[in-house]
Short mmCIF file of C-alpha atoms in Angstrom, two decimals:
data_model
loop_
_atom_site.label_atom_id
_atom_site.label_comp_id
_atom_site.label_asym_id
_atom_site.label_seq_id
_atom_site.Cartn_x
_atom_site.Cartn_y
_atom_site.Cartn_z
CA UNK A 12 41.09 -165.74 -58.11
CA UNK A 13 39.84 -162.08 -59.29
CA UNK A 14 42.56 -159.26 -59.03
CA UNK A 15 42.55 -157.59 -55.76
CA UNK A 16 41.88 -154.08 -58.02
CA UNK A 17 38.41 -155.56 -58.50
CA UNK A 18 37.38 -157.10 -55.95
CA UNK A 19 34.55 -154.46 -54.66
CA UNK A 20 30.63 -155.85 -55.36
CA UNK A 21 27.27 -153.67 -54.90
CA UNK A 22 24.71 -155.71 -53.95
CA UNK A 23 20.86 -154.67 -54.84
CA UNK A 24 18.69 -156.17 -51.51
CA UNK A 25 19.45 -155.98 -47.73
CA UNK A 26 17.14 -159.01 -47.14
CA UNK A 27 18.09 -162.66 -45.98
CA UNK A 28 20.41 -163.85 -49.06
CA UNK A 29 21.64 -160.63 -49.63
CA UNK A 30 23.10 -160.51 -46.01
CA UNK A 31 24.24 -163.64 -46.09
CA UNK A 32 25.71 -162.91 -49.15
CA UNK A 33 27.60 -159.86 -47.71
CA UNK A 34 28.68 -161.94 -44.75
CA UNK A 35 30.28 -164.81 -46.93
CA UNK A 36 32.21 -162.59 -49.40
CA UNK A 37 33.23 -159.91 -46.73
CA UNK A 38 35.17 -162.75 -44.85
CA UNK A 39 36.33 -163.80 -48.02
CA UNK A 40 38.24 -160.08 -48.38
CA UNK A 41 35.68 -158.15 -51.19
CA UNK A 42 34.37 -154.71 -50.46
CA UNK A 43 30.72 -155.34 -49.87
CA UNK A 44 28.17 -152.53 -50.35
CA UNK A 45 24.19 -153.36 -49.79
CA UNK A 46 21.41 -151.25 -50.86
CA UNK A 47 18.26 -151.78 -49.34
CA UNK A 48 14.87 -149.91 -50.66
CA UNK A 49 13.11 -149.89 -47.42
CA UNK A 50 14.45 -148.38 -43.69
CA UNK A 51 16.28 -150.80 -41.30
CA UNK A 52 14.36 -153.60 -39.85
CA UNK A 53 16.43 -153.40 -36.91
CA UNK A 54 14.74 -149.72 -35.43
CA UNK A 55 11.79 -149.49 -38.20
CA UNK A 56 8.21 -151.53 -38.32
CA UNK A 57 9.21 -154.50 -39.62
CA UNK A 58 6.48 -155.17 -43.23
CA UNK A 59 3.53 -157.38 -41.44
CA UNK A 60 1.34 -159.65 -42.92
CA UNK A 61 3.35 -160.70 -46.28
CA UNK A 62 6.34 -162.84 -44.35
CA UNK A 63 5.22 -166.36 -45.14
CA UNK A 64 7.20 -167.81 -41.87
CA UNK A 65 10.55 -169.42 -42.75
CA UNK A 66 11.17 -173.35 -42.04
CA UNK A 67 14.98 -173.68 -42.07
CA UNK A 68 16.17 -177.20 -43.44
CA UNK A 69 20.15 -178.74 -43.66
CA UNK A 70 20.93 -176.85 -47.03
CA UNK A 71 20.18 -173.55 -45.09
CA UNK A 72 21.85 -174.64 -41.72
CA UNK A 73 24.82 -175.64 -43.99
CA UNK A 74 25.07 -171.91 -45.81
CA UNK A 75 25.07 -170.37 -41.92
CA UNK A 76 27.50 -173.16 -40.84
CA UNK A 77 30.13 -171.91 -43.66
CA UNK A 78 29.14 -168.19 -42.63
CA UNK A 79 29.79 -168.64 -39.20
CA UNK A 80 26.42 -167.59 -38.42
CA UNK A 81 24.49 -171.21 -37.77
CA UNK A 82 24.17 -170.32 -33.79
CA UNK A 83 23.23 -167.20 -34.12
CA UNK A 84 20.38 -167.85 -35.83
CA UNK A 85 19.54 -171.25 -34.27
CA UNK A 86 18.80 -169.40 -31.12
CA UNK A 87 15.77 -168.52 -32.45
CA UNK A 88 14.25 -171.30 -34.22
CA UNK A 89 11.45 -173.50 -32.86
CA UNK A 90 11.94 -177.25 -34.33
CA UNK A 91 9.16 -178.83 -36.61
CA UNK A 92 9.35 -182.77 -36.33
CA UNK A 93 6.45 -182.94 -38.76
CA UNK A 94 3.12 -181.67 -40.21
CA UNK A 95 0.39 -182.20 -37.87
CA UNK A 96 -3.10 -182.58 -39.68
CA UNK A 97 -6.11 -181.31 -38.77
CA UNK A 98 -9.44 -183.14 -40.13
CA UNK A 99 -12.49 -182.08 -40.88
CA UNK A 100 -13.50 -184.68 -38.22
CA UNK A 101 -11.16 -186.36 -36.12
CA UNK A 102 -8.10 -185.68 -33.86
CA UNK A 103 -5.23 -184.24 -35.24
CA UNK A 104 -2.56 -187.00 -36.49
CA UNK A 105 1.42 -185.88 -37.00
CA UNK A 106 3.08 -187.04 -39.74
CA UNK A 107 6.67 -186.91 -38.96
CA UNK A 108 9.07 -185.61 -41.53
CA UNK A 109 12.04 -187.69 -40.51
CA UNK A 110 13.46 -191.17 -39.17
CA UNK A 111 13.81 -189.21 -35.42
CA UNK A 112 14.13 -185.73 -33.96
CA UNK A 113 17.78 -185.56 -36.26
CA UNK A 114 15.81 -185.21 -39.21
CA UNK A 115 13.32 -182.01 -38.70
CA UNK A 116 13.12 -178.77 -39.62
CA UNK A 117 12.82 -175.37 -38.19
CA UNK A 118 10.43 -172.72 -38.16
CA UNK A 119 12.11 -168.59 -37.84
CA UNK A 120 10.92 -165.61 -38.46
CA UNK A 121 11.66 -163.70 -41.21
CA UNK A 122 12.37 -160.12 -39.22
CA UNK A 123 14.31 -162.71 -36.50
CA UNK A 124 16.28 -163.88 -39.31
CA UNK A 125 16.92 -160.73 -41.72
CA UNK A 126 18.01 -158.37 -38.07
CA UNK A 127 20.55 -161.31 -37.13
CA UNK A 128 22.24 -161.62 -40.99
CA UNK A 129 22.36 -158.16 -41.42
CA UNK A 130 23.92 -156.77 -38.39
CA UNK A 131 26.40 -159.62 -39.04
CA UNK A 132 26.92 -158.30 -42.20
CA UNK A 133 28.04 -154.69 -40.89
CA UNK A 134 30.10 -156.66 -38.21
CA UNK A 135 31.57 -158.42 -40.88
CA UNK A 136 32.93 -155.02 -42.98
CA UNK A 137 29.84 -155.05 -45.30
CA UNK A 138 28.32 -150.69 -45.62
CA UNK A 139 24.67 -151.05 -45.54
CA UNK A 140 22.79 -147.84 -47.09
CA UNK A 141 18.92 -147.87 -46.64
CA UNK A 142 15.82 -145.85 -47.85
CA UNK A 143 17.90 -146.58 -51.42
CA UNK A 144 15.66 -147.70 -54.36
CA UNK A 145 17.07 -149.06 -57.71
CA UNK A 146 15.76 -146.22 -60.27
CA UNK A 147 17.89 -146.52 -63.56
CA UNK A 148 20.94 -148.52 -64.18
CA UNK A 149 23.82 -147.86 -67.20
CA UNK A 150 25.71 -151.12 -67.47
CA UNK A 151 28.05 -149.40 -70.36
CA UNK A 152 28.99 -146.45 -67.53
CA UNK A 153 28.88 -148.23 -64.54
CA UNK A 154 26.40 -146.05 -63.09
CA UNK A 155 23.10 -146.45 -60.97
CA UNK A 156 20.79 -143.75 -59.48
CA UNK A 157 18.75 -144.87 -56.47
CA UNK A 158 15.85 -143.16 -54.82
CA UNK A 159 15.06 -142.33 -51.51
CA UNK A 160 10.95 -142.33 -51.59
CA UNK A 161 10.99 -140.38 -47.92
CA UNK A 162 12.17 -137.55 -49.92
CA UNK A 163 12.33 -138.69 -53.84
CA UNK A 164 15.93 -137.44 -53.67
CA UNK A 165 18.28 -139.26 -55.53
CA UNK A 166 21.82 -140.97 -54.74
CA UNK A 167 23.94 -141.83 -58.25
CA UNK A 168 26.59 -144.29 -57.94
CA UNK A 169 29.66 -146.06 -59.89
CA UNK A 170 29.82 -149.80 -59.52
CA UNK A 171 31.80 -152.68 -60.94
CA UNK A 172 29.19 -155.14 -60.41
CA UNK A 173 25.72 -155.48 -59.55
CA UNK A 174 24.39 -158.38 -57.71
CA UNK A 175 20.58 -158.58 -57.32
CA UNK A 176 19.03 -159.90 -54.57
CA UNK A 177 16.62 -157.60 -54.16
CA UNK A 178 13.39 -160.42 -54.41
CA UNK A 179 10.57 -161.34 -56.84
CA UNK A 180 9.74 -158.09 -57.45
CA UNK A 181 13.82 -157.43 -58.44
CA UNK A 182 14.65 -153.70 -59.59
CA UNK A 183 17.62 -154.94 -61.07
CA UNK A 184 16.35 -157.73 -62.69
CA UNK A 185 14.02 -154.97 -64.55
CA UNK A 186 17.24 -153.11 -65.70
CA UNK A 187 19.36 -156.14 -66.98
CA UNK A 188 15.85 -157.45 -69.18
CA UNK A 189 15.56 -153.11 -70.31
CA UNK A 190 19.27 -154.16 -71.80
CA UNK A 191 19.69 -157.14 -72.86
CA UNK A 192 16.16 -159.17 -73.00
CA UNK A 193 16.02 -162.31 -70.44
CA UNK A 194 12.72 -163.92 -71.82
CA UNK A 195 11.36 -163.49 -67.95
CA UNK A 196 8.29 -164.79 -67.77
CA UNK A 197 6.28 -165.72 -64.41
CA UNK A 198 3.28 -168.35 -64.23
CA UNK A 199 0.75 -167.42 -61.29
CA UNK A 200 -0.57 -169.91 -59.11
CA UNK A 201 -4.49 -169.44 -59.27
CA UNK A 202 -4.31 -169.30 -55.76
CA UNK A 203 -3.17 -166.11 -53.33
CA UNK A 204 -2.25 -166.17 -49.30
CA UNK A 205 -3.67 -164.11 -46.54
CA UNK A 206 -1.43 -164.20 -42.91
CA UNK A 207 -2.92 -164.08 -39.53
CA UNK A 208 -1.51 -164.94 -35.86
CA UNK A 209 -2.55 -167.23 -32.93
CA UNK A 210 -1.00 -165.50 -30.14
CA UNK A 211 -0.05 -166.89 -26.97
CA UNK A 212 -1.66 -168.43 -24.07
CA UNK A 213 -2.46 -166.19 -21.04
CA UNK A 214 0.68 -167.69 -19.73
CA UNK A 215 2.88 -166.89 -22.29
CA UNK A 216 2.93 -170.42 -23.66
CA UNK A 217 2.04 -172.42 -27.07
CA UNK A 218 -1.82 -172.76 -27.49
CA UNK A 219 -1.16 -176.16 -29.53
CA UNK A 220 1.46 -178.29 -30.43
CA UNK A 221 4.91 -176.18 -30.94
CA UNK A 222 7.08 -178.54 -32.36
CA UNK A 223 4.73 -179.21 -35.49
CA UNK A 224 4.10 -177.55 -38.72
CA UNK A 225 -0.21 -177.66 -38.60
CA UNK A 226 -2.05 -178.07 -41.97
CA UNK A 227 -5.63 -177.89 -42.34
CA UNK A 228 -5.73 -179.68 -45.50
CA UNK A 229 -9.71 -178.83 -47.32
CA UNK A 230 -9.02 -180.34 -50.91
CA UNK A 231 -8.56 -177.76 -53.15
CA UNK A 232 -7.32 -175.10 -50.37
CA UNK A 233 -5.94 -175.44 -46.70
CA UNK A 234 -4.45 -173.39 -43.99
CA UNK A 235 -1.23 -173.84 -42.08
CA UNK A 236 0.34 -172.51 -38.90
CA UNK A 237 4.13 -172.47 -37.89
CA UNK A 238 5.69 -171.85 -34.34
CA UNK A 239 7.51 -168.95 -33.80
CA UNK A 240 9.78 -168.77 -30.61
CA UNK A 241 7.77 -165.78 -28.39
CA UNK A 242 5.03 -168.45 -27.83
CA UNK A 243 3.15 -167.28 -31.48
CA UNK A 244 2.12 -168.97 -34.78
CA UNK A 245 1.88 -167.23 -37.98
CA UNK A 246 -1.10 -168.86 -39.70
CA UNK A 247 -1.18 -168.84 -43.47
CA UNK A 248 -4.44 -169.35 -45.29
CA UNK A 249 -4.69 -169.84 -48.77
CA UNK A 250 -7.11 -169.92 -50.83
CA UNK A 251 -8.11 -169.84 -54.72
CA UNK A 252 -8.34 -166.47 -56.39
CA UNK A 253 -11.86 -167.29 -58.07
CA UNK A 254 -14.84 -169.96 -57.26
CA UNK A 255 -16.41 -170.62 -53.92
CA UNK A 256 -14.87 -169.99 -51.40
CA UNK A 257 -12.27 -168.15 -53.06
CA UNK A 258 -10.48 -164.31 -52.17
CA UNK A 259 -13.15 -163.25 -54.67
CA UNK A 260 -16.16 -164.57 -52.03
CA UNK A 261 -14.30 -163.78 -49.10
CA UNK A 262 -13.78 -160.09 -48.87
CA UNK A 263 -14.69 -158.62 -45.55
CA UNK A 264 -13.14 -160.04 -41.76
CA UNK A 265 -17.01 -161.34 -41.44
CA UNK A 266 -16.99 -163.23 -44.53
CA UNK A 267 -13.68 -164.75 -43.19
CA UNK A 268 -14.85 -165.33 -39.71
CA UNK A 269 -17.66 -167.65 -41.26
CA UNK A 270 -15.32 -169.32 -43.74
CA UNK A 271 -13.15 -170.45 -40.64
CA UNK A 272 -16.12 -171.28 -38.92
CA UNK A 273 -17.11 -173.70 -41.22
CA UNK A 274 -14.28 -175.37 -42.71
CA UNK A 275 -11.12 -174.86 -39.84
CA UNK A 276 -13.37 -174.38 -36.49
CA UNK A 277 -10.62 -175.47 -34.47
CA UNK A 278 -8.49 -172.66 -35.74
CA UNK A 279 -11.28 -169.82 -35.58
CA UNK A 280 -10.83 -170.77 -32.03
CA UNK A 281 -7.31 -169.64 -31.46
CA UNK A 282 -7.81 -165.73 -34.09
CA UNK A 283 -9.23 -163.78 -31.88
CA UNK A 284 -8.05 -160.94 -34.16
CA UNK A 285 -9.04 -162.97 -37.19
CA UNK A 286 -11.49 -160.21 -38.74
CA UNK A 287 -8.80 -157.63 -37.85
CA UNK A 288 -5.83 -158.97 -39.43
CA UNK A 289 -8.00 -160.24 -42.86
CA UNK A 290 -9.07 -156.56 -43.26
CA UNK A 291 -5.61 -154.88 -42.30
CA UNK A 292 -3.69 -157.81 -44.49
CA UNK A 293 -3.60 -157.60 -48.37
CA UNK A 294 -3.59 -161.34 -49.80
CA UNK A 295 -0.16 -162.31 -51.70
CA UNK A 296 0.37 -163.73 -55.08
CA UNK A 297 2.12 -166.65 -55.39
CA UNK A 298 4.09 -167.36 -58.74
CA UNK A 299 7.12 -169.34 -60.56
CA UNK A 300 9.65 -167.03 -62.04
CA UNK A 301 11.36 -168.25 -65.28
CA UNK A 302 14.58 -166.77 -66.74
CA UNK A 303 16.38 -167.84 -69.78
CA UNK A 304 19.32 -166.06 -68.07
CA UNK A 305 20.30 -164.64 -64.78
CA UNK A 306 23.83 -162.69 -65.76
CA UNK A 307 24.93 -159.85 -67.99
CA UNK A 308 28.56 -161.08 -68.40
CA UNK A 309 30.47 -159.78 -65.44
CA UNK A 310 28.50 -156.84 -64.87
CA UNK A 311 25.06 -158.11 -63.11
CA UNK A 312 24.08 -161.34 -61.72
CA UNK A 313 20.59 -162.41 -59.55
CA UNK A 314 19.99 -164.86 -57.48
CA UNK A 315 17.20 -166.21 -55.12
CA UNK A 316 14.01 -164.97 -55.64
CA UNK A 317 15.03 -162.19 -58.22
CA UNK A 318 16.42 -165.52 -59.90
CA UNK A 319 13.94 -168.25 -59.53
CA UNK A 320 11.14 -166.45 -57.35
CA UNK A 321 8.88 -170.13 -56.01
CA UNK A 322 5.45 -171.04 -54.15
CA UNK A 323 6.23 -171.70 -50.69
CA UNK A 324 4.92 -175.03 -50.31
CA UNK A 325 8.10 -177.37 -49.50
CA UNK A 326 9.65 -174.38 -47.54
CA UNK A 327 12.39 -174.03 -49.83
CA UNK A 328 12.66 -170.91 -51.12
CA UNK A 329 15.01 -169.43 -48.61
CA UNK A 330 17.24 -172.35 -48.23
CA UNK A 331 17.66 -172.32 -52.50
CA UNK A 332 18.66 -168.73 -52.31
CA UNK A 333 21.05 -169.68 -49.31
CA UNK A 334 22.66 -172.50 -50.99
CA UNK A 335 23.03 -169.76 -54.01
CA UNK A 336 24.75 -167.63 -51.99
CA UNK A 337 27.62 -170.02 -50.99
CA UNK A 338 27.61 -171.51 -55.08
CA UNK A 339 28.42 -167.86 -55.79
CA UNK A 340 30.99 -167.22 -53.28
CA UNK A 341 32.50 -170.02 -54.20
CA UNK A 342 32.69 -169.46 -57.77
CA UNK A 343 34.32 -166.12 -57.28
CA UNK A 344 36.99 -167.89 -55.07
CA UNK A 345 38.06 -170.43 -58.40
CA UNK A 346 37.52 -168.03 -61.07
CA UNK A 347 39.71 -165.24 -62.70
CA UNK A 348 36.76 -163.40 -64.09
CA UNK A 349 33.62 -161.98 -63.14
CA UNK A 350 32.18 -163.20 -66.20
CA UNK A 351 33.41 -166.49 -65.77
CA UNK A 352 32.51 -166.75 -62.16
CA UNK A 353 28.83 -165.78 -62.98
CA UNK A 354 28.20 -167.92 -65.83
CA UNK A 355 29.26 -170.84 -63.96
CA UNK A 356 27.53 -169.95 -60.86
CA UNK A 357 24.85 -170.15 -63.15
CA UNK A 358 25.28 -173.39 -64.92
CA UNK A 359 24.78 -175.11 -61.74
CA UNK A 360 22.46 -173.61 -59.81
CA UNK A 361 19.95 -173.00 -62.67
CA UNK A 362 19.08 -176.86 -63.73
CA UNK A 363 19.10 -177.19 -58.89
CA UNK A 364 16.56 -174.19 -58.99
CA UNK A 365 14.28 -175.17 -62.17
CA UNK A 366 13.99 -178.65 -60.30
CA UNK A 367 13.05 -177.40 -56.80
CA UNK A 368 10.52 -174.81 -58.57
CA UNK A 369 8.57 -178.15 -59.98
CA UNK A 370 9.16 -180.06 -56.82
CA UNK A 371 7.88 -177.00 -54.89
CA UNK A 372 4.06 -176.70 -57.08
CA UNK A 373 3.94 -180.57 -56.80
CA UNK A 374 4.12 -180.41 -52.74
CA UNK A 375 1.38 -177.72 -53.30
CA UNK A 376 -1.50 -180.73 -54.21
CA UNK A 377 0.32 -183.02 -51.30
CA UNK A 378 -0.16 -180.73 -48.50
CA UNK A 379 -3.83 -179.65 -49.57
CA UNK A 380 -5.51 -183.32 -51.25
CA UNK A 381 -3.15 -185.90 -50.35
CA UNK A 382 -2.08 -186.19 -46.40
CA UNK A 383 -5.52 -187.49 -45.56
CA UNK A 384 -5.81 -190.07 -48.96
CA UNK A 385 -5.28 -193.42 -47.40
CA UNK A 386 -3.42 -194.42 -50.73
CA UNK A 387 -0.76 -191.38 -49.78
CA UNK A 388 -0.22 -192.58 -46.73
CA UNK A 389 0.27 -196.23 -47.48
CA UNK A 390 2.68 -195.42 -50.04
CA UNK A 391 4.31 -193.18 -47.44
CA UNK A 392 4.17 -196.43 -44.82
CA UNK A 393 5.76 -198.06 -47.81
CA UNK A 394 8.40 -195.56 -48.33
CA UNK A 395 9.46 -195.57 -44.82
CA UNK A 396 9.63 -199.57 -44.97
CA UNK A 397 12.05 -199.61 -47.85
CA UNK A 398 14.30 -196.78 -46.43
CA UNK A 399 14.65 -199.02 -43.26
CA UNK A 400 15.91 -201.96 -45.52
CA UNK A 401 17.81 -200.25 -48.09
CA UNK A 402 18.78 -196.26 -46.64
CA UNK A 403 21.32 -195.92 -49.23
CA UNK A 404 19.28 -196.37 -52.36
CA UNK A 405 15.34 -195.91 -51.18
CA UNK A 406 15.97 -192.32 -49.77
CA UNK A 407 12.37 -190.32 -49.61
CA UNK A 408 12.14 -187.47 -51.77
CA UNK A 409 11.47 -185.46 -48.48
CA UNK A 410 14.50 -186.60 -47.05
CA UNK A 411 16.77 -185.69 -50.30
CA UNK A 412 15.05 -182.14 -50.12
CA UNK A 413 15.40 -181.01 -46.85
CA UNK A 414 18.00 -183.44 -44.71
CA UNK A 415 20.63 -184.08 -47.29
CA UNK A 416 22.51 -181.59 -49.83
CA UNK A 417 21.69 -184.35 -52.62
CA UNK A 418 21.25 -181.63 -55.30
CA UNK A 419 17.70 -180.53 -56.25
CA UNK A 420 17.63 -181.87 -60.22
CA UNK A 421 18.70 -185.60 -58.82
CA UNK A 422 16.51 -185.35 -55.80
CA UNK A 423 13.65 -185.15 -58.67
CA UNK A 424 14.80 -187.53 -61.00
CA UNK A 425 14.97 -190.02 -58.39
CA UNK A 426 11.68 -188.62 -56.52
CA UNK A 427 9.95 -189.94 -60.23
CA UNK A 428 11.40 -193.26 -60.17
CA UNK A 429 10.35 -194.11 -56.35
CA UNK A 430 6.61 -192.43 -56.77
CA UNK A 431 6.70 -194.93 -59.51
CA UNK A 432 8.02 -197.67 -57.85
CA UNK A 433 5.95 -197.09 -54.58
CA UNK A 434 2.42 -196.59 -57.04
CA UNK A 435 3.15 -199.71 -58.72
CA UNK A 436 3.66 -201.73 -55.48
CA UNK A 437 0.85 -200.56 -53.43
CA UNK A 438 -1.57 -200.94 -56.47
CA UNK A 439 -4.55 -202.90 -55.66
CA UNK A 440 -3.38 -202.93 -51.51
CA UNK A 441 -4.79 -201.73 -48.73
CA UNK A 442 -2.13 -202.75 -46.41
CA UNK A 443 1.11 -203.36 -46.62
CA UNK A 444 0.86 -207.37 -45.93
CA UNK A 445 0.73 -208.72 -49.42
CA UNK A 446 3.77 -207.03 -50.95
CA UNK A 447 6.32 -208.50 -52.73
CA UNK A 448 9.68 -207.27 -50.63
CA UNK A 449 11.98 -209.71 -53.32
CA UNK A 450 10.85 -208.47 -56.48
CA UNK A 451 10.77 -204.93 -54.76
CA UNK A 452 14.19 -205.36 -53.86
CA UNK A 453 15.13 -206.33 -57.42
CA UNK A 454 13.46 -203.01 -59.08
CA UNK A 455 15.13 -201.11 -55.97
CA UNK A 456 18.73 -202.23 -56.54
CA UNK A 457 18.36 -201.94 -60.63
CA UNK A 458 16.90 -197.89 -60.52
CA UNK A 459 18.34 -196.70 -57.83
CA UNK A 460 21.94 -196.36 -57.10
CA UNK A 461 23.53 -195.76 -53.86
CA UNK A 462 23.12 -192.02 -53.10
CA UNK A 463 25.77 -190.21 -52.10
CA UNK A 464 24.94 -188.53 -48.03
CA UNK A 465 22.13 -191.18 -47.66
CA UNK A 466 22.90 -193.11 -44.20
#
């Protein structure tokens, strides 16, 4: 354990794993500052139109559980049994997530979520100082300036240790590459985001389904919608940054009322303030941060997004950064050094977060080609046959991700073998009549060993 003379962290980022972050190690006995560039969320306009709503899986249940935190938050989430499509033609068909309702996920929003964490934060001993911007940092000195941009005044302070979770965009993350290069380099997604809102029925109520994550799945660009608990949904479009339609086509809230009215009529129906929201809403990049390193010995570390920044699209960027949060508490617990504590903090969550970034761009071409290909969703039938006869060994990829704490570099190794072993058998099937459940249970029980959580 780290001598009690150092045991005082400065933490860049007031958001959600920075709080949680300030919640874990403050019960743990360090002296937790946060510094947070914009005003409080808690009595200031909360940023609109850039949240991308939150789905909250196990991993992220467990980091609140070990904060003390879980029913805090859980108060309110909306549950999410599954994605509910919407066709071009067609009724909508869900397409549950799980075995039952003990297997779902659940949709928060981000200002519900960052208020709750960070006034447990300051309940838990953490100082929280606002309207403070990272400006310069000396590592040598121990010294950082910050800057209020009310007022461009600035604050200088002396820290032992920086600890960046201050997002995609990370300040400090700038400062450690100034000194000591980490060969950062972020791939775009030719693709942006654009939020609107389905508000509530005249009665206060849910204007479709609540318990359902909705996708509008159009090939090579879709729209979703996720619950939120005051009866709303957040609706994310996104689209591709060039071609037709693309951001590039679609510039004005006309353009974008005849884009909906085409492709996702059913939507158009429930954005009244569709044309509104497009204009008042910049669209958001979406892009895969790479770092060859995310510490400067035992004077900076990052994690979550200012470590492995990901597309949204399997709803795990939150609980990665969560499950970073308790990895680095942790560490700092069995370690003597800071230095030692942050380079093994990063040894194992770096291989967890590289895997989840892939896993998270391959769910992108699920959710907007595959739901509605009828050789998806026998191999999905499939998949759900041979977790019924074998749970331990056949565990969906889905599962592993968001139901299980099976770490994120074997959820993908064994997510290859089983899209392999699921391809192969369905080959040349329409249904699932013909199969060969002996020799499948031979190639089953050779590639896949029993998996430790699976049930």
């Amino acid at each position: 354990m780290i001598a009690s003379a150092h045991r005082s962290l400065s933490i860049i980022g007031a958001g959600l794993a920075g709080s949680l972050l300030a919640i874990l190690l403050s019960r743990q006995g360090w002296r937790i500052t946060l510094y947070e560039r914009r005003g409080d969320p808690r009595i200031s306009d909360y940023e609109s139109g850039r949240s991308i709503n939150l789905a909250l899986a196990e991993r992220g249940r467990n980091a609140l559980r070990q904060a003390g935190v879980e029913d805090a938050v859980m108060a309110k989430a909306v549950m999410m049994r599954g994605r509910m499509v919407h066709p071009r033609q067609g009724e909508p068909q869900l397409q549950r997530y799980g075995r039952d309702d003990s297997e779902v996920i659940w949709s928060i929003h981000r200002k519900d979520l960052n208020t709750t964490l960070l006034q447990l934060a300051e309940d838990a001993g953490a100082q929280v100082h606002f309207h403070r911007r990272l400006h310069t940092v000396d590592f040598d000195a121990g010294y950082a300036r910050f800057i209020d941009d009310r007022n461009d005044h600035p604050h200088d302070i002396r820290f032992d240790t920086l600890i960046g979770a201050d997002g995609a965009g990370s300040a400090l993350r700038a400062a450690m590459n100034r000194k000591h290069p980490l060969d950062e380099r972020i791939e775009f997604l030719d693709h942006s985001y654009k939020e609107l809102e389905i508000p509530p029925s005249d009665d206060g109520g849910f204007r479709i389904e609540a318990n359902a994550l909705h996708i509008w799945p159009r090939g090579n660009y879709m729209c979703i919608a996720l619950p939120n608990d005051e009866g709303t949904f957040t609706v994310t479009l996104f689209l591709p940054n060039e071609g037709n339609p693309s951001f590039a086509t679609t510039n004005s809230g006309a353009e974008a009322e005849a884009l909906f009215a085409r492709d996702f009529p059913d939507a158009l129906a429930l954005i009244p303030n569709l044309r509104r929201d497009w204009e008042e809403h910049p669209p958001g990049l979406l892009g895969t941060l790479h770092l060859r390193q995310w510490h400067l010995h035992g004077r900076a570390v990052l994690l979550g997004d200012a470590a492995h920044a990901m597309v949204p699209f399997h709803g795990q960027g939150m609980n990665c950064a969560f499950e970073d949060c308790v990895a680095l508490a942790r560490h700092l617990q069995e370690e003597d050094s800071l230095a030692a504590a942050f380079a093994a903090f990063e040894a194992e969550r770096k291989p967890n977060a590289e895997a989840i970034q892939q896993m998270a761009l391959e769910n992108y071409l699920e959710m907007r080609d595959r739901v509605a290909d009828p050789a998806f969703l026998l191999q999905r039938e499939l998949e759900q046959a041979l977790q019924a006869r074998w749970p331990t060994r056949f565990v969906p990829h889905y599962t592993m991700v968001t139901f299980l704490h099976t770490p994120y570099a074997v959820a993908l190794e064994r997510t290859e073998l089983q899209r392999k072993i699921l391809q192969d058998a369905t080959a040349g099937h329409e249904t699932l009549e013909h199969i060969d459940w002996a020799a499948l249970e031979r190639v089953v029980h050779a590639q896949l060993p029993v998996l430790e959580g699976a049930h």
